[in-house]
mmCIF file of C-alpha atoms in Angstrom:
data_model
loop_
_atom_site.group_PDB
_atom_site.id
_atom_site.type_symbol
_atom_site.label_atom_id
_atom_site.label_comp_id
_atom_site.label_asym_id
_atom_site.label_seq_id
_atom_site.Cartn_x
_atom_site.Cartn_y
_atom_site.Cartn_z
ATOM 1 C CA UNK O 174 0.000 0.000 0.000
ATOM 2 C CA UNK O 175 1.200 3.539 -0.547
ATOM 3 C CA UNK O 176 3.481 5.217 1.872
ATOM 4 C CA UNK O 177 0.627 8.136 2.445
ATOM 5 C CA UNK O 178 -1.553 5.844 3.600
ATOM 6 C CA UNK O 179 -1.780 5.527 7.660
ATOM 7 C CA UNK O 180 -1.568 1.829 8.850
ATOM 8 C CA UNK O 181 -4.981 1.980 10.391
ATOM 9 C CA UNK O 182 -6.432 1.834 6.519
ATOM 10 C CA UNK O 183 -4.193 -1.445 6.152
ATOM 11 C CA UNK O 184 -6.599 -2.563 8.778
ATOM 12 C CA UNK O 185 -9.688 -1.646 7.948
ATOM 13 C CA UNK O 186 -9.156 -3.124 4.559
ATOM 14 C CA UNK O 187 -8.365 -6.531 6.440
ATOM 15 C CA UNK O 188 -11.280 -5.654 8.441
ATOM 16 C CA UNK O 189 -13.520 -5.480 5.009
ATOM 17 C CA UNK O 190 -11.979 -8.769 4.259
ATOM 18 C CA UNK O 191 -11.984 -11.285 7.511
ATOM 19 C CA UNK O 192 -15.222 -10.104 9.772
ATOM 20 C CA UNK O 193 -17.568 -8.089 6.550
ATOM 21 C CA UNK O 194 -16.670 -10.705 4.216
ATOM 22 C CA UNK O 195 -16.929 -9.031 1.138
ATOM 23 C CA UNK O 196 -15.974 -10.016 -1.885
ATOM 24 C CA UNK O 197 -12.126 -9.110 -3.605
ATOM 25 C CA UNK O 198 -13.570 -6.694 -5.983
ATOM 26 C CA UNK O 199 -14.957 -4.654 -3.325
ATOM 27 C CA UNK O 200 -12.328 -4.928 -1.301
ATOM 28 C CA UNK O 201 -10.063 -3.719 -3.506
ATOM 29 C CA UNK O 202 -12.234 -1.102 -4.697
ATOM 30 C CA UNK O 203 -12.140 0.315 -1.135
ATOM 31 C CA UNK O 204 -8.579 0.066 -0.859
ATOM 32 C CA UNK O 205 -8.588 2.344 -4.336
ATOM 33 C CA UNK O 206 -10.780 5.155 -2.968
ATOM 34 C CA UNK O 207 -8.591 5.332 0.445
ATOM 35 C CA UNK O 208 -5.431 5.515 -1.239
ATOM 36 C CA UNK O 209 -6.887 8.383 -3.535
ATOM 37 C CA UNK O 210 -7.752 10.679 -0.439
ATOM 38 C CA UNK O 211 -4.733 10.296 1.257
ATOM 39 C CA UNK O 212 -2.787 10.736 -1.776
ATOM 40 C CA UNK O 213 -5.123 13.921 -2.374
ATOM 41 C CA UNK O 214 -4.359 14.946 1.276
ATOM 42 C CA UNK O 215 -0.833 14.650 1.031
ATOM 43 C CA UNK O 216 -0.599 16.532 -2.474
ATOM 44 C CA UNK O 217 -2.955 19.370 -1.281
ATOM 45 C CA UNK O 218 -3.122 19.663 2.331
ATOM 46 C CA UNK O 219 0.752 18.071 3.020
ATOM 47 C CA UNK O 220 -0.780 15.892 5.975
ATOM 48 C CA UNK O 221 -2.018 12.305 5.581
ATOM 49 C CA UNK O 222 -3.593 12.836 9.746
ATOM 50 C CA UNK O 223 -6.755 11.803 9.825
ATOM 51 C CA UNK O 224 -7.812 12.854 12.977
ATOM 52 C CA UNK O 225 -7.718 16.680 11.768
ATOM 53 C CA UNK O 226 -10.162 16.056 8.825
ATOM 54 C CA UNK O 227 -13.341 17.504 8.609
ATOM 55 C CA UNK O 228 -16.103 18.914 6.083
ATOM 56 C CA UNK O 229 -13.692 21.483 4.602
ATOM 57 C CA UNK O 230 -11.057 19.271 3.882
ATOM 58 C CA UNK O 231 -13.739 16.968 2.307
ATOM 59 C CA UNK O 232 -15.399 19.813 0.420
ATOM 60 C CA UNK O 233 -11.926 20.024 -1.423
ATOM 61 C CA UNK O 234 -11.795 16.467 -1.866
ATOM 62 C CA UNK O 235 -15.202 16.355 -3.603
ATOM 63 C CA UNK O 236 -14.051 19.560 -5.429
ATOM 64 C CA UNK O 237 -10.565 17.654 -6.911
ATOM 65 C CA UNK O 238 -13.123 14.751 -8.356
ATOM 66 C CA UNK O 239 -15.480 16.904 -9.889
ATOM 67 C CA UNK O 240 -12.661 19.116 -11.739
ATOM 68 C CA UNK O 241 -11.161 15.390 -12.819
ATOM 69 C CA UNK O 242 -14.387 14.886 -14.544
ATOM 70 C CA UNK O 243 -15.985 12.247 -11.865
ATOM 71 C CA UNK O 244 -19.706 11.509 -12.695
ATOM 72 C CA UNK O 245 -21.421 11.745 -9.403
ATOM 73 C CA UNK O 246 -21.954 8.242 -8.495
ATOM 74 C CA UNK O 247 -18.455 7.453 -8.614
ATOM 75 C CA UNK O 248 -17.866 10.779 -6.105
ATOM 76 C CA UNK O 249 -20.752 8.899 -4.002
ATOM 77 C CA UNK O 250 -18.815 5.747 -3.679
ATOM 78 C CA UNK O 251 -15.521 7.485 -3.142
ATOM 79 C CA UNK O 252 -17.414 9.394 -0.122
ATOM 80 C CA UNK O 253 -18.776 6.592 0.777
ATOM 81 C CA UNK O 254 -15.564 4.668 1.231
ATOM 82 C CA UNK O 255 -14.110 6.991 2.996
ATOM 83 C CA UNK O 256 -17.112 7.570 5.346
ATOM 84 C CA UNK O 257 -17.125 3.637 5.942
ATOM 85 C CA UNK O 258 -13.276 3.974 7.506
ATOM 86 C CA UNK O 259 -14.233 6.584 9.894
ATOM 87 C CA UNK O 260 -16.953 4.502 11.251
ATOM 88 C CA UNK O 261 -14.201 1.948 11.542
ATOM 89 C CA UNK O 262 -12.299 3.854 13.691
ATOM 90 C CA UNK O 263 -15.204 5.328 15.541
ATOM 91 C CA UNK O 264 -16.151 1.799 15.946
ATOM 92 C CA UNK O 265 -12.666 0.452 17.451
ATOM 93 C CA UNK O 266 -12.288 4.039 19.873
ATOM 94 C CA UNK O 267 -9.521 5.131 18.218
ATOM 95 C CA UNK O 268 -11.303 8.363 17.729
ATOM 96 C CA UNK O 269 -14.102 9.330 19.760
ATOM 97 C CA UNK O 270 -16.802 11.100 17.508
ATOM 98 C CA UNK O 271 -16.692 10.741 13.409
ATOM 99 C CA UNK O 272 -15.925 13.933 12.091
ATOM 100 C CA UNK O 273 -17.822 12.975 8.887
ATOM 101 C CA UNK O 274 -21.430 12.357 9.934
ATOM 102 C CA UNK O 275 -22.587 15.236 9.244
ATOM 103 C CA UNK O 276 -21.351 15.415 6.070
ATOM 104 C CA UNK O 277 -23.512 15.804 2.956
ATOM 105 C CA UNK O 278 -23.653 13.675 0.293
ATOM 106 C CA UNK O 279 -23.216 13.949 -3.300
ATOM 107 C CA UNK O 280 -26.582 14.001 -4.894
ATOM 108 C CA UNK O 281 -26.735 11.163 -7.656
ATOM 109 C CA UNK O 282 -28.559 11.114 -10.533
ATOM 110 C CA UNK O 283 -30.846 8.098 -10.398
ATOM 111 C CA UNK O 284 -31.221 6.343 -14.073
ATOM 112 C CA UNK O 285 -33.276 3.622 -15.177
ATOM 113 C CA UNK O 286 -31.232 0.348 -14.964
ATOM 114 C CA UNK O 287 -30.050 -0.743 -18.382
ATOM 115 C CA UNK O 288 -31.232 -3.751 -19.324
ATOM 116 C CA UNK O 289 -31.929 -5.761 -22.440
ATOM 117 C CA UNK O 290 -35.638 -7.213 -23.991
ATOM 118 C CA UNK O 291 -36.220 -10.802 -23.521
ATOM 119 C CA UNK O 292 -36.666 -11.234 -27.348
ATOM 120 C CA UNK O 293 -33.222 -9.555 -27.678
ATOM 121 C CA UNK O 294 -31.625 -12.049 -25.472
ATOM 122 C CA UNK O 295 -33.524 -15.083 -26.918
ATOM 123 C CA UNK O 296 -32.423 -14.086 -30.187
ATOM 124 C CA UNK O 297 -28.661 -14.431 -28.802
ATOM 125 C CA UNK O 298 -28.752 -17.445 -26.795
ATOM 126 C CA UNK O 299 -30.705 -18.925 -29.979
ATOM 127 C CA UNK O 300 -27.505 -18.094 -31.664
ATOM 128 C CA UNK O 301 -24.747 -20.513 -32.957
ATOM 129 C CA UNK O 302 -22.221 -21.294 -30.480
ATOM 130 C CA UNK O 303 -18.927 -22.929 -31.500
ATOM 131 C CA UNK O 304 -18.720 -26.301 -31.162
ATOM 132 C CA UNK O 305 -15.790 -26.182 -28.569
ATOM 133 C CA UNK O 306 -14.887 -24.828 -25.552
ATOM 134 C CA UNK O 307 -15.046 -21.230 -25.197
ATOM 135 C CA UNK O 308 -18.237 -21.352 -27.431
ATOM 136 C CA UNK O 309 -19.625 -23.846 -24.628
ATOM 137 C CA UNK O 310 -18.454 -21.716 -22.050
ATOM 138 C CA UNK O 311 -19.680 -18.588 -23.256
ATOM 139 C CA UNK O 312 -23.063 -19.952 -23.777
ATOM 140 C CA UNK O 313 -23.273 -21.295 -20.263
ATOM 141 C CA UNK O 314 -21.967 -18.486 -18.818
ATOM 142 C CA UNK O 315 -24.790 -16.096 -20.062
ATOM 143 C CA UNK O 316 -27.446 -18.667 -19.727
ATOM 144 C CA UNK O 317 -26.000 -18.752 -15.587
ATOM 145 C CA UNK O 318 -26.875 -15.095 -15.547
ATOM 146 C CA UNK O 319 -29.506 -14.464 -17.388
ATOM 147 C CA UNK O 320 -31.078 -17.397 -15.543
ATOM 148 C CA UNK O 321 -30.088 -16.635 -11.879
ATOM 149 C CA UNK O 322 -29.481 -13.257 -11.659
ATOM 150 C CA UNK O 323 -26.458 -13.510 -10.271
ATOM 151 C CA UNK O 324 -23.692 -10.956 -9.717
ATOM 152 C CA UNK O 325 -20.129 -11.114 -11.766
ATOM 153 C CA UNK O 326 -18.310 -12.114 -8.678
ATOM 154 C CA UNK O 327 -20.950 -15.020 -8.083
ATOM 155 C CA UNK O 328 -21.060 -16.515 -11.107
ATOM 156 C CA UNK O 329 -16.988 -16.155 -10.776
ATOM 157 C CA UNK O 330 -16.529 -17.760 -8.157
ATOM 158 C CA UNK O 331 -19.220 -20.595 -8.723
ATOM 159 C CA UNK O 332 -17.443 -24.525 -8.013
ATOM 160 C CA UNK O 333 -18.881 -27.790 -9.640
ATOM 161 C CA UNK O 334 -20.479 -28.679 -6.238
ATOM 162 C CA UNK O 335 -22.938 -25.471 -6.397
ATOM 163 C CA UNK O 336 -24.913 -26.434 -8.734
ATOM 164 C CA UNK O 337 -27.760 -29.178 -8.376
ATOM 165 C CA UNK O 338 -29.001 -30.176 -11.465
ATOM 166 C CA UNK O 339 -31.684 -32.624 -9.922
ATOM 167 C CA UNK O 340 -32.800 -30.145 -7.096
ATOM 168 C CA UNK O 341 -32.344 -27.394 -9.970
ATOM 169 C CA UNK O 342 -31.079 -24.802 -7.820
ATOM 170 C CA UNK O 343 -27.700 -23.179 -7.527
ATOM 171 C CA UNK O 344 -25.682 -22.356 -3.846
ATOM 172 C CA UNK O 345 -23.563 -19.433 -3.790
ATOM 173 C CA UNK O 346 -22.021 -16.871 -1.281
ATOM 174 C CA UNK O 347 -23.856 -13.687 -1.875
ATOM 175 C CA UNK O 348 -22.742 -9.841 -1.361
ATOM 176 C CA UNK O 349 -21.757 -9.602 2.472
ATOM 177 C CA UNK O 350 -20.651 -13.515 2.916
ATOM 178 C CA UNK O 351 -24.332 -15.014 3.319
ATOM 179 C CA UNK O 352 -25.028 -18.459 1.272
ATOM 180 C CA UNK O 353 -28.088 -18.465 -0.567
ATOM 181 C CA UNK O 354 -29.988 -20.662 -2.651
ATOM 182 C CA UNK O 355 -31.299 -20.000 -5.829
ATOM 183 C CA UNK O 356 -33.406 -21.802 -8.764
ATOM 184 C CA UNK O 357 -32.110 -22.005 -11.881
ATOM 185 C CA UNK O 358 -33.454 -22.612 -15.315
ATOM 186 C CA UNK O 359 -33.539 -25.578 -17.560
ATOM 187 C CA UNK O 360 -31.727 -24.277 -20.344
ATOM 188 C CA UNK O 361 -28.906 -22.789 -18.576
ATOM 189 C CA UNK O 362 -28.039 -26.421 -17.033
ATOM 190 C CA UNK O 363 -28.385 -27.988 -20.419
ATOM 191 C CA UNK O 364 -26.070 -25.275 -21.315
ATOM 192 C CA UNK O 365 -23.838 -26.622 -18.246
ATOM 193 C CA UNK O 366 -23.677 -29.934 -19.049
ATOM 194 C CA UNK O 367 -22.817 -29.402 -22.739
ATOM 195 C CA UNK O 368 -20.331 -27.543 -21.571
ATOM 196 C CA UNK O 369 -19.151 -29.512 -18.946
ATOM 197 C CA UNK O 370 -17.543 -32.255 -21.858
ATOM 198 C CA UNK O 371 -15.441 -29.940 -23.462
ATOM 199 C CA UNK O 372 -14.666 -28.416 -19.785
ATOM 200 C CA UNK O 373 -13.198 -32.135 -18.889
ATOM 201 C CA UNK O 374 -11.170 -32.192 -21.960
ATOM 202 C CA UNK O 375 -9.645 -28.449 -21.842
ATOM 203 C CA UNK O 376 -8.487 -29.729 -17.921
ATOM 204 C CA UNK O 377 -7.152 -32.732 -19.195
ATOM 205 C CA UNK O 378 -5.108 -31.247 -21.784
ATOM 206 C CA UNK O 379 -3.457 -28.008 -19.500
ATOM 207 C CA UNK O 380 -2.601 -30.663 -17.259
ATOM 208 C CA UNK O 381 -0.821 -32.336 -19.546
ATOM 209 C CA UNK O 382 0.916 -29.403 -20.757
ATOM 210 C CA UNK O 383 2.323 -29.084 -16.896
ATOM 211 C CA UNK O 384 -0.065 -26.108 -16.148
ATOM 212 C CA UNK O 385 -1.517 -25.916 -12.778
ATOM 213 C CA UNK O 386 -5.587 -26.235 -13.357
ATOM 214 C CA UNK O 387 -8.237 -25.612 -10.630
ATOM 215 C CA UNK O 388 -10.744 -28.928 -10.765
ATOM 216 C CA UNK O 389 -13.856 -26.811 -8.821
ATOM 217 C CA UNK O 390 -14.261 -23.779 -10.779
ATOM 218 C CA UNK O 391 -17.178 -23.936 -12.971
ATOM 219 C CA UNK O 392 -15.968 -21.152 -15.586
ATOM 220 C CA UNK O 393 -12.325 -21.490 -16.709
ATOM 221 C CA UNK O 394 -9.863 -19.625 -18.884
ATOM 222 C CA UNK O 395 -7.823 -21.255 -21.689
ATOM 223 C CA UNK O 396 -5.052 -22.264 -18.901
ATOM 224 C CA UNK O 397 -7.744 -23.970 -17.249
ATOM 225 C CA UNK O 398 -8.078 -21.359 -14.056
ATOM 226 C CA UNK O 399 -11.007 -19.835 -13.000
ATOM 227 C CA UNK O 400 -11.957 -17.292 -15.221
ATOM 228 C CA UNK O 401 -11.371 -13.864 -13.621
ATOM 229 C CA UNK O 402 -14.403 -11.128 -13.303
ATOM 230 C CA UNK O 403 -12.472 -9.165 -15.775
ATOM 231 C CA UNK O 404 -12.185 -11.534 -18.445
ATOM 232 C CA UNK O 405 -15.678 -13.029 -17.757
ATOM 233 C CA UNK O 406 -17.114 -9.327 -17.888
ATOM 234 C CA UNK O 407 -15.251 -8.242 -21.335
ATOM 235 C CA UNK O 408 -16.916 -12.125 -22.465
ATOM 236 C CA UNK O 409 -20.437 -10.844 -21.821
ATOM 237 C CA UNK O 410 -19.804 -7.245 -22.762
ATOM 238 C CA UNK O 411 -18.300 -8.854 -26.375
ATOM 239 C CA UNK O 412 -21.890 -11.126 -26.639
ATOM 240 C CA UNK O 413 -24.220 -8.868 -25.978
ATOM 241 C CA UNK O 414 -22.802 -6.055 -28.350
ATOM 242 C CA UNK O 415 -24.017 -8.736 -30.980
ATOM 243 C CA UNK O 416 -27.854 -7.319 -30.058
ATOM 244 C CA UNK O 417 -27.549 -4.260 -28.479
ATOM 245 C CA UNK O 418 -25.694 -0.660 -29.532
ATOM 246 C CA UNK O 419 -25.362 0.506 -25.663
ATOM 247 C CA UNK O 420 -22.040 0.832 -25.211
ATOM 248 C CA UNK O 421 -22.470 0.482 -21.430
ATOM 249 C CA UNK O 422 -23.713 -3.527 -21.424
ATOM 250 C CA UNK O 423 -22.244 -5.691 -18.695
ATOM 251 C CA UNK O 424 -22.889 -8.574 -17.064
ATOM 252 C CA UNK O 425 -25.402 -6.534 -14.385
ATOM 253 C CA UNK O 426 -26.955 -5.752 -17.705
ATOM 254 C CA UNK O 427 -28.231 -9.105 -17.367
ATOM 255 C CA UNK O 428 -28.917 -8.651 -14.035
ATOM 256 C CA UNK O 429 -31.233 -6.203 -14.822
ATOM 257 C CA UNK O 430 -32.691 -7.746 -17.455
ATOM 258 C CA UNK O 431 -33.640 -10.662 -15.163
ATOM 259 C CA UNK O 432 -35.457 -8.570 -12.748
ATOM 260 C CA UNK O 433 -36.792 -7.034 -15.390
ATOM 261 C CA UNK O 434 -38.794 -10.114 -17.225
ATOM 262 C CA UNK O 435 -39.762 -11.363 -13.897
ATOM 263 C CA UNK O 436 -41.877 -8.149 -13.502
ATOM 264 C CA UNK O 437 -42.984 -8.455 -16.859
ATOM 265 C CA UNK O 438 -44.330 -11.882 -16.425
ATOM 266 C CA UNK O 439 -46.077 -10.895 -13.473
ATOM 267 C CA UNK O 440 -44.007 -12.106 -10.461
ATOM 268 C CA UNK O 441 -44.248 -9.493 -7.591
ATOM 269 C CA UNK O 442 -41.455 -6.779 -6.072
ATOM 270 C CA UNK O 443 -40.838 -8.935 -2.939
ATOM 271 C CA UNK O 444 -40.428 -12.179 -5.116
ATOM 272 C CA UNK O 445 -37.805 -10.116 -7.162
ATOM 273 C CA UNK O 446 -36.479 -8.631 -4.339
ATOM 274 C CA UNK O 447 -35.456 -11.844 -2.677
ATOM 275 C CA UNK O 448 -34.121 -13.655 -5.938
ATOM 276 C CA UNK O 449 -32.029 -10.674 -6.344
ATOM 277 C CA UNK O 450 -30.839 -10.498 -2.795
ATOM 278 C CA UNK O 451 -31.805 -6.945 -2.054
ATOM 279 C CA UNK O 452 -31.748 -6.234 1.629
ATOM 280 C CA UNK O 453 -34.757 -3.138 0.668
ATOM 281 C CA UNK O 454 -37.478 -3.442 -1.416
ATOM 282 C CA UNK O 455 -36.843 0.514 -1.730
ATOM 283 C CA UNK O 456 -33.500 -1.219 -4.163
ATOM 284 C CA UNK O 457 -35.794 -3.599 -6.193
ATOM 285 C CA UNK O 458 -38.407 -0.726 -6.623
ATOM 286 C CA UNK O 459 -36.799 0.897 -9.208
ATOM 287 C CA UNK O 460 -37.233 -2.068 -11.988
ATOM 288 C CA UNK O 461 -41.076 -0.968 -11.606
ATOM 289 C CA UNK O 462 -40.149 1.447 -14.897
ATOM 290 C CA UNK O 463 -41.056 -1.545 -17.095
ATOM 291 C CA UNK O 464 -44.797 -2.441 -15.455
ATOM 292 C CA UNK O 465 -45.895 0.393 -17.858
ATOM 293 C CA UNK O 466 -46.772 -2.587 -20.410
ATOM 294 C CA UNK O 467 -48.122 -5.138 -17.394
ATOM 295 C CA UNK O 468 -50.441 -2.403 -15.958
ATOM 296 C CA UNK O 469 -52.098 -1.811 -19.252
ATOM 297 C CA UNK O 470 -52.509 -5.300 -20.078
ATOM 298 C CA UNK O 471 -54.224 -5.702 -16.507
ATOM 299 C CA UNK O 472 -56.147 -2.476 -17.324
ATOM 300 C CA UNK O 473 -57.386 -4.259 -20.523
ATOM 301 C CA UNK O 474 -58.191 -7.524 -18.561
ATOM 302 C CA UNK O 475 -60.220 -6.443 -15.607
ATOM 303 C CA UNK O 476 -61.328 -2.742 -15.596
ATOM 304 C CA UNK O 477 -65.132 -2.467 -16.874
ATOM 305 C CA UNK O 478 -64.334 0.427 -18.627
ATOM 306 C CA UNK O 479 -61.246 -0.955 -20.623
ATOM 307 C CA UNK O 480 -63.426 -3.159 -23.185
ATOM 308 C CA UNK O 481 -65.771 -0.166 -23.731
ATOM 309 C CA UNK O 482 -62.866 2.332 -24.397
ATOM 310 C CA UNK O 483 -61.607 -0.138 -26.985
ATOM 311 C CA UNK O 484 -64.428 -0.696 -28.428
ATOM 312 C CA UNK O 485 -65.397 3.365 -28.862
ATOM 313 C CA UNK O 486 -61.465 3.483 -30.038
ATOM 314 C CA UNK O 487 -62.201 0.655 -32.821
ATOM 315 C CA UNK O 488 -65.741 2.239 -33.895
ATOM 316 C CA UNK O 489 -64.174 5.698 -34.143
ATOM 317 C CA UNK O 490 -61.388 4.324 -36.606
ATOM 318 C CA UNK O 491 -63.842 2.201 -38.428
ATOM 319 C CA UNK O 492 -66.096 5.925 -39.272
ATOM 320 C CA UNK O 493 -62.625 7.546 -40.199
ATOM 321 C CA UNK O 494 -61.922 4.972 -42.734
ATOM 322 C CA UNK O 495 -65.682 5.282 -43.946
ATOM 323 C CA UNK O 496 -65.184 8.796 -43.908
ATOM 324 C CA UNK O 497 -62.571 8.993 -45.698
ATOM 325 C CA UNK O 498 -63.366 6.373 -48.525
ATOM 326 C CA UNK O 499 -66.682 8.441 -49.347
ATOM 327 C CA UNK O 500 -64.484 11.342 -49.597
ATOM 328 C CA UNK O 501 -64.600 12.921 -53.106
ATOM 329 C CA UNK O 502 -62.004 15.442 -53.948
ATOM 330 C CA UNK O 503 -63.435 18.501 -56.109
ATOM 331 C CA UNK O 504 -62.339 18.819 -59.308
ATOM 332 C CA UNK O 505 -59.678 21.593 -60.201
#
C-alpha cells in the first residue's frame, strides 16, 4: 500500500476482508478510494492525519473529483468509502466522535437500470455457439446469468459442487458472505452440461501441458483457471454487443434484465427482491419502470371500462376509414 496511507487503513481493509466478508472486488475497490484521499491529502493539504479532517477538507476532496471529470456516483462511492473507515475507527475508539457524519452527500442522478428485452436475449442465446470450448463456455456463462441473476463475482466464483441439477437450484455466497440458494433454469443447465464435456477435456489437456488447473471452478480460462471477473465481464460485454448498440452492457446488464422479465411476467417486487438479494425493497423498486406494459394489459383484462374504451377506439377508426373512402375530392 502507498506510503501516504496511515496503517490503520491497512486494517480496515483486512477488516472489510476477515469479519464483513466481502468479496475481492470490493475490497479492492475500497482500498482504491482510500489511497486516492490520502494521496489527495498529502498533495494538497501536506498531511495524511486523519484525525484533523473535517467537512472542509472533504469539500476540497469532492471539489478535486469533480474538476477530474468524476460523474457523481463514482464521487458517491468514493465518499462513501471513505465515510465507511471513519466509522471503523469510531467503531474500534480510536477516535471518539466521526468527524464525517454530518457530512452531505453527493446528490446522484438516479437512471433507469439498463437492461436488455427478452426477445433480444432469446435471439442471442438462440444463436450458434462454437462447437468447442469457449463457445460452450460462453453460452453457459450467459445462460447462468440471465437465468439466476447472479452478480459477476458469483457466477466467478461458482465450483462444480454449487450447482444441483436434480434439485435445480444453484448455492452461492452472496454480497456480504451469506449463502443463498437460488433456482435455476432448464436451459442454462443444459447449457452446463454441454459444456461440462469440453470443460473435462480443456483440464485434461493443460494438465498435460504441466499447467496448474483448478478442478472446482465452474468457468475457466484457456489455462484452465477460474476465469477472472475481468475476463468473464469483457466475455459478456463482447456477446451482448451482438444485439444491443449501448455501449455500457455488462454482465449486471443481465442482471437487470432478469429482474426485469420477472416483472414483466407478473411475479411481484418482494419475489424479485429476494431472488435478487436486495436487503430493501426501496432497491428492487426501481425495476417498476417496465410495469408500464403489465399495468395496461391488466387495465385491458379487468377494468369495466377498458373493453368499452376499446371498443369506442375501434368504432371511431372504423367511421374515419368510412369517412374517408366516401371522400370525393373537387375537381380543379
Amino acid at each position: 500500500m502507498s506510503s501516504e496511507v496511515p496503517p490503520e487503513v491497512e486494517n480496515f481493509i483486512g477488516f472489510l476482508r476477515a469479519e464483513r466478508n466481502y468479496s475481492g472486488n470490493t475490497v479492492a475497490a475500497y482500498q482504491r478510494d482510500l489511497v486516492q484521499f490520502f494521496k489527495f491529502l498529502k498533495a494538497q493539504l501536506d498531511s495524511t492525519d486523519y484525525k484533523t479532517i473535517g467537512r472542509l477538507e472533504m469539500r476540497a476532496f469532492i471539489s478535486e473529483l469533480q474538476s477530474n471529470g468524476n460523474v457523481s456516483t463514482t464521487i458517491a462511492r468514493k465518499l462513501s468509502a471513505v465515510k465507511a473507515f471513519y466509522n471503523y475507527l469510531t467503531k474500534q475508539g480510536i477516535l471518539k466522535t466521526n468527524p464525517l457524519t454530518s457530512l452531505f452527500s453527493v446528490k446522484v442522478k438516479k437512471g433507469l437500470p439498463d437492461f436488455l428485452s427478452h426477445s433480444k436475449l432469446e435471439k442471442l442465446l438462440e444463436s450458434d455457439f462454437p462447437d468447442s470450448f469457449q463457445g460452450k463456455r460462453d453460452k453457459a456463462l450467459l445462460e447462468v446469468f440471465y437465468s439466476t441473476g447472479m452478480r459477476l463475482s458469483e457466477v466467478a466464483n461458482l465450483n462444480l459442487e454449487d450447482v444441483d441439477s436434480s434439485a435445480m437450484t444453484v448455492r452461492f455466497r452472496a454480497k456480504g458472505g451469506k449463502y443463498r440458494i437460488l433456482p435455476i433454469g432448464s436451459k442454462a443447465l443444459k447449457s452446463l452440461k454441454n459444456y461440462y464435456t469440453h470443460r473435462q477435456l480443456h483440464l485434461k489437456k493443460n494438465k498435460e501441458a504441466g499447467k496448474k488447473t483448478h478442478l472446482q471452478a465452474i468457468f475457466l480460462n484457456r489455462f484452465g483457471r477460474r476465469l477472472s471477473t475481468r475476463n468473464m465481464r469483457n466475455i459478456i460485454k463482447r456477446h451482448l454487443g451482438k444485439v444491443s448498440d449501448n455501449p455500457r452492457v455488462s454482465p449486471h446488464t443481465l442482471r437487470h434484465s432478469f429482474a426485469t422479465a420477472m416483472l414483466e411476467a407478473g411475479a411481484d417486487l418482494i419475489a424479485i427482491k429476494e431472488l435478487l438479494g436486495h436487503e430493501t425493497l426501496s432497491m428492487t423498486q426501481k425495476y417498476t419502470h417496465v410495469t408500464t406494459k403489465r399495468l395496461k394489459r391488466i387495465y385491458k383484462q379487468a377494468h369495466p371500462l377498458a373493453e368499452i374504451s376499446e371498443s369506442l377506439e375501434k368504432r371511431s377508426g372504423d367511421r374515419n376509414k368510412t369517412a374517408n373512402r366516401d371522400k370525393v375530392t373537387p375537381a380543379l
